[in-house]
Coordinates of C-alpha atoms in Angstrom, one line a residue:
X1 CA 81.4 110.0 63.0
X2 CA 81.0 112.9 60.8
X3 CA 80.5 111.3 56.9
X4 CA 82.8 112.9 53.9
X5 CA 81.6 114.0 50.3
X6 CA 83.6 110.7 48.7
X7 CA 81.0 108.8 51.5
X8 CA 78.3 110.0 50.6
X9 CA 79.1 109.6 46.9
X10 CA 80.0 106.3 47.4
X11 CA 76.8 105.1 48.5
X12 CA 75.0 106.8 46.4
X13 CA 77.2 105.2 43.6
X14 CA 76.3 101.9 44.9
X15 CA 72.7 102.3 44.4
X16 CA 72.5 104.1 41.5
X17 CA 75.1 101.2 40.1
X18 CA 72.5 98.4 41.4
X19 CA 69.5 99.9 40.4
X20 CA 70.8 100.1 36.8
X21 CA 71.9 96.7 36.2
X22 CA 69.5 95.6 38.2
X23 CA 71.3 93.8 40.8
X24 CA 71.4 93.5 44.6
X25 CA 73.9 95.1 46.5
X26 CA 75.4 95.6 49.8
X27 CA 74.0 97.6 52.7
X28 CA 74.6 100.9 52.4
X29 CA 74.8 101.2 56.3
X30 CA 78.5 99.7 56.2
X31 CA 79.4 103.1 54.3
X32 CA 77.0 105.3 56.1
X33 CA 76.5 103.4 59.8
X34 CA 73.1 102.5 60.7
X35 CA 71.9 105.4 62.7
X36 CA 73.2 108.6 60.4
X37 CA 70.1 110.1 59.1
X38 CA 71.1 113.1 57.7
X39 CA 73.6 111.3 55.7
X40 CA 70.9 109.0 54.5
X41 CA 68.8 112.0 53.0
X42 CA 72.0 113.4 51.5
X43 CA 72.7 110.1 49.6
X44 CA 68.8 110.1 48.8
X45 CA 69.3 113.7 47.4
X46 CA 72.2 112.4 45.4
X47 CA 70.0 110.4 43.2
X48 CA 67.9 112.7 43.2
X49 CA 70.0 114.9 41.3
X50 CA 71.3 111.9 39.1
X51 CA 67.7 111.1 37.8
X52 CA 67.0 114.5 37.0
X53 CA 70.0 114.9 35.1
X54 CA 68.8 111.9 33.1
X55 CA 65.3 113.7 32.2
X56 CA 62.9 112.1 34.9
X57 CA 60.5 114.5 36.5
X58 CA 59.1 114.9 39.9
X59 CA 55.6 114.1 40.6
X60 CA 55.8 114.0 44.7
X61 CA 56.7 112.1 47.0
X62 CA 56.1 108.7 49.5
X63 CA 55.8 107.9 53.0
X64 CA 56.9 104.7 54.0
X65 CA 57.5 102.7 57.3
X66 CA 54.2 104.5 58.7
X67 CA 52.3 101.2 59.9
X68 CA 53.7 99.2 62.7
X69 CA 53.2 95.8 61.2
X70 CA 55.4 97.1 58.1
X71 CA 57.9 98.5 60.9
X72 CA 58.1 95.6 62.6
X73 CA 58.9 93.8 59.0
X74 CA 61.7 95.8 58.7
X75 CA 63.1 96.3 62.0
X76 CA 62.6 100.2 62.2
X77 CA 60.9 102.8 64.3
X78 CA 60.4 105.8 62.5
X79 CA 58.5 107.1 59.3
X80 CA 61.2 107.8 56.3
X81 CA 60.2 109.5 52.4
X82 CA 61.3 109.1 49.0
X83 CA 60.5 111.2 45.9
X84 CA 58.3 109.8 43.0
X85 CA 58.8 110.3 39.1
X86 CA 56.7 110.4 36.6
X87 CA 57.8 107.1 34.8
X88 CA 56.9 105.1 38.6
X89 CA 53.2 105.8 37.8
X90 CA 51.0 103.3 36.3
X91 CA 47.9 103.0 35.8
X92 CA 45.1 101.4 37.4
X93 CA 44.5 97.6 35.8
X94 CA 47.9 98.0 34.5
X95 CA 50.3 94.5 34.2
X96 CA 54.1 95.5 35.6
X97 CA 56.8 94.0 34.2
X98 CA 59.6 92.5 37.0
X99 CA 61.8 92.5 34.4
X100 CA 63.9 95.5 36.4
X101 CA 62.5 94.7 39.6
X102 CA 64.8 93.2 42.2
X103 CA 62.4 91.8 45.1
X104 CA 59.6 93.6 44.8
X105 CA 56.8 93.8 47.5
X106 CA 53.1 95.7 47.3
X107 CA 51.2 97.4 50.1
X108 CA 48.1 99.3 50.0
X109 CA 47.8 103.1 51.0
X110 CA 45.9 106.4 50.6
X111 CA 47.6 109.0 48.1
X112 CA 46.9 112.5 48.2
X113 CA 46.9 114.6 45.5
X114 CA 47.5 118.5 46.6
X115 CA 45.5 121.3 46.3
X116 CA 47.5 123.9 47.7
X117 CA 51.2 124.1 48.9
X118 CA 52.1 123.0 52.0
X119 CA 54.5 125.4 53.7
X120 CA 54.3 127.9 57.2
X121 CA 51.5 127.3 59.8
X122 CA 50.9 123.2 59.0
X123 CA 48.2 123.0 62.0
X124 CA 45.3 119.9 61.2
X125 CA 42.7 122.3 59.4
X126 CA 45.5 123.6 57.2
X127 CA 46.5 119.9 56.6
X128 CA 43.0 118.8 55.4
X129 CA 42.6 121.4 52.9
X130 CA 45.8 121.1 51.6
X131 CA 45.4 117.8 50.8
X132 CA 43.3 118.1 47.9
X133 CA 41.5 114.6 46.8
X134 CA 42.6 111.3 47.9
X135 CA 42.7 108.3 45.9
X136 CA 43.3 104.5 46.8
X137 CA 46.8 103.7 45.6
X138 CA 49.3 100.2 45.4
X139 CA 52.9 101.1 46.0
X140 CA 55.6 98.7 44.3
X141 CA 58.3 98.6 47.2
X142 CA 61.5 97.6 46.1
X143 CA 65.1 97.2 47.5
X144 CA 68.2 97.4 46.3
X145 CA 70.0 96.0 49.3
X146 CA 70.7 92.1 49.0
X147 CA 67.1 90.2 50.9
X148 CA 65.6 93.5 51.9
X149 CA 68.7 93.5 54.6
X150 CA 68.0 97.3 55.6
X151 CA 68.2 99.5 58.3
X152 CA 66.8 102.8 58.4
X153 CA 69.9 104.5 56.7
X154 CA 69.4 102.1 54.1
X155 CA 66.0 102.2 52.8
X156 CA 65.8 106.0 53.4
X157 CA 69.5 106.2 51.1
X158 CA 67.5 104.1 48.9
X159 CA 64.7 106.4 48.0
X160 CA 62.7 105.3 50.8
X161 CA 63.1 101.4 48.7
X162 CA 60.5 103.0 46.2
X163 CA 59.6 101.2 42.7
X164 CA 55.9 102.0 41.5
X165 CA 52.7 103.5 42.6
X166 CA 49.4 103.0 41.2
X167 CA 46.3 105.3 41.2
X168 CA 42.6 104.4 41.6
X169 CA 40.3 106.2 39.2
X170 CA 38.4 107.0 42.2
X171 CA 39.0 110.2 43.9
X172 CA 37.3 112.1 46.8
X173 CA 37.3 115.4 48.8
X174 CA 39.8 114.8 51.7
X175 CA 37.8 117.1 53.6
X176 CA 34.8 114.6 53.4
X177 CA 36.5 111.7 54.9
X178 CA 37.2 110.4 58.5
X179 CA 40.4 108.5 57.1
X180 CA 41.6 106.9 60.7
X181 CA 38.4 105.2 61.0
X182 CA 38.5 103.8 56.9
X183 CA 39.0 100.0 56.4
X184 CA 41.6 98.5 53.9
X185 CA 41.8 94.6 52.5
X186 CA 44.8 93.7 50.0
X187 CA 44.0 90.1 47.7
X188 CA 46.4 88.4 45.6
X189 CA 44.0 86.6 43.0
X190 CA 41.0 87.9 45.1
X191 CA 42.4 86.2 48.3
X192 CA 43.0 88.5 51.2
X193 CA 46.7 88.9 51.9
X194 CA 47.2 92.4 53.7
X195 CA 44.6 94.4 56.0
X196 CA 43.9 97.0 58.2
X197 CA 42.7 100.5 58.8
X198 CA 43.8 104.0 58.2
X199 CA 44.5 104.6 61.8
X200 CA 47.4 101.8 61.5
X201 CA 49.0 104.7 59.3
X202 CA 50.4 106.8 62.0
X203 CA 46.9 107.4 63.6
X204 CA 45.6 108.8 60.1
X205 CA 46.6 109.5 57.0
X206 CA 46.7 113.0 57.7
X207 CA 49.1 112.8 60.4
X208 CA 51.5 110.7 57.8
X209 CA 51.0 114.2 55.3
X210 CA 51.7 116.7 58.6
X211 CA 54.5 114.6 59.1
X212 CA 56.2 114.8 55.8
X213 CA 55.4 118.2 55.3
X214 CA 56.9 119.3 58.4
X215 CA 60.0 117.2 57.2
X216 CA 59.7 119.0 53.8
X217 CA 59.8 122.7 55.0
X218 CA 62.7 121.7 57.6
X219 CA 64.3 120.9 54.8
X220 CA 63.7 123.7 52.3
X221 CA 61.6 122.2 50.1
X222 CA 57.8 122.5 50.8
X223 CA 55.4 120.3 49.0
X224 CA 53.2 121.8 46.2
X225 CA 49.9 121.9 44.9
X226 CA 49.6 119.4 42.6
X227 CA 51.8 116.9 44.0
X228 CA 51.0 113.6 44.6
X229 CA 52.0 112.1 48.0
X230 CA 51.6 108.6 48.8
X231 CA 50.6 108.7 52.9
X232 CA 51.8 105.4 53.9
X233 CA 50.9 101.5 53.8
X234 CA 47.5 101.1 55.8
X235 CA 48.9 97.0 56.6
X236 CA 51.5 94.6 56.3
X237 CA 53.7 94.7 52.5
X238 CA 53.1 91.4 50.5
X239 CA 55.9 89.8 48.7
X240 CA 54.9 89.9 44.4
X241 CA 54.1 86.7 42.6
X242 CA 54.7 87.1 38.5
X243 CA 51.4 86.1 37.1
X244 CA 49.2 87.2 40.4
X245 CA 46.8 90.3 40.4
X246 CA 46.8 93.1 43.6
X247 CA 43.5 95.0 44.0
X248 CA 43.4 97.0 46.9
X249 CA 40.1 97.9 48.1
X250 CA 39.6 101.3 50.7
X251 CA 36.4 101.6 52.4
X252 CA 35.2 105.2 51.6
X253 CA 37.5 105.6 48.7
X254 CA 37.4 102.9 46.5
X255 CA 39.6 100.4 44.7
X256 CA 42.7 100.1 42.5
X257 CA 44.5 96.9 40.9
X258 CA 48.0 96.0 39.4
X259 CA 49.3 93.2 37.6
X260 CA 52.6 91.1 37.4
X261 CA 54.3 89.5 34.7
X262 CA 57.1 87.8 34.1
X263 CA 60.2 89.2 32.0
X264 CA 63.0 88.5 30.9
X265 CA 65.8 90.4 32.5

């Protein structure tokens, strides 16, 4: 069933609403149905636009739902993408506040930060050079569907259930680096909670970037040199814990660490 403009707006409506207070809402999916991915991405590009009209800026963009275990978390099939701002970034070491987080959740992952636009032939050489440096990251996941209650429409209408990202200091030449064959281990308060490798990312990090890229051009919008893009989780997401620290470690690439603490709401 074809989706009308008061639809679409009305979804979007409910997220942007939930985001703000911060409160849970319904599935968007009731609105949308659960299968309607084109009308997902056209809720998604609704807040878009709504967060650029209130002054934030894109930085890139995120992969999510690229590792099986975090599929089979979530009950979906398929890879999805979000947008990242500028005021998602934190740095590495940095202590989050969950004062505006709903139920947040961290997994570990590969950014990318591009050297050269990514539009036209997108064959594997072009993809490696394209992708500039890459950096061991944390992505914040959030949702603003009640319990993390999502279908694919849902997180995808959601911004791909983005919060945060964190950046290693660490950077190296993509070009150097077999990334399927790269090793990843996630603690909480230096106990292992998350693993696995960077073939567990759709094969390779890389494929994750020709994947989105290819989504990007279909769409209009290539991605550009100096964007940051945020491959995929490398192993299972972890529920936060205010008070714990993350570090992420990424054989070959090197390590990055976020904190929690508690805030009043």
């Amino acid at each position: 069933m074809a989706r009308t403009t008061t639809d679409l707006h009305q979804a979007a409506d409910r997220l942007i609403s939930a985001a703000a207070a911060p409160l849970q809402c319904d599935p968007v999916r009731n609105i949308l149905g659960d299968q309607d991915i084109v009308s997902a991405y056209a809720v998604q590009q609704l807040l878009t636009e709504d967060s650029l009209a209130r002054g934030r800026r894109i930085v890139g963009h995120k992969i999510g739902l690229t590792s099986p275990a975090v599929q089979r978390q979530l009950g979906v099939d398929q890879p999805d993408s979000g947008v990242l701002f500028a005021d998602m970034q934190l740095a590495s070491g940095a202590s989050a506040s969950i004062g505006k987080l709903l139920q947040p959740k961290v997994e570990a992952e590969i950014a990318f930060i591009l050297a050269e636009d990514l539009d036209g032939e997108l064959s594997e050489s072009r993809i490696r050079a394209a992708a500039g440096i890459a950096v061991p990251a944390i992505e914040i996941v959030d949702s603003r569907v009640r319990d993390w209650s999502i279908s694919i429409v849902d997180t995808i209408a959601d911004n791909g259930s983005s919060a945060l990202f964190a950046l290693g200091a660490e950077v190296v030449d993509a070009a150097d680096v077999d990334f399927a064959s790269l090793g990843m281990q996630l603690t909480q308060d230096g106990v292992a909670v998350s693993s696995g490798r960077g073939s567990d990312c759709l094969g390779s990090p890389l494929n994750a970037l020709r994947w989105l890229a290819r989504t990007a051009c279909d769409n209009g919008a290539p991605l550009l040199a100096g964007h940051i893009v945020l491959s995929g989780a490398l192993g299972p997401m972890v529920p936060v814990h205010p008070g714990s620290t993350y570090r992420a470690v990424i054989d070959g690439i090197g390590s990055v660490e976020v904190s929690f603490t508690e805030a009043d709401r």
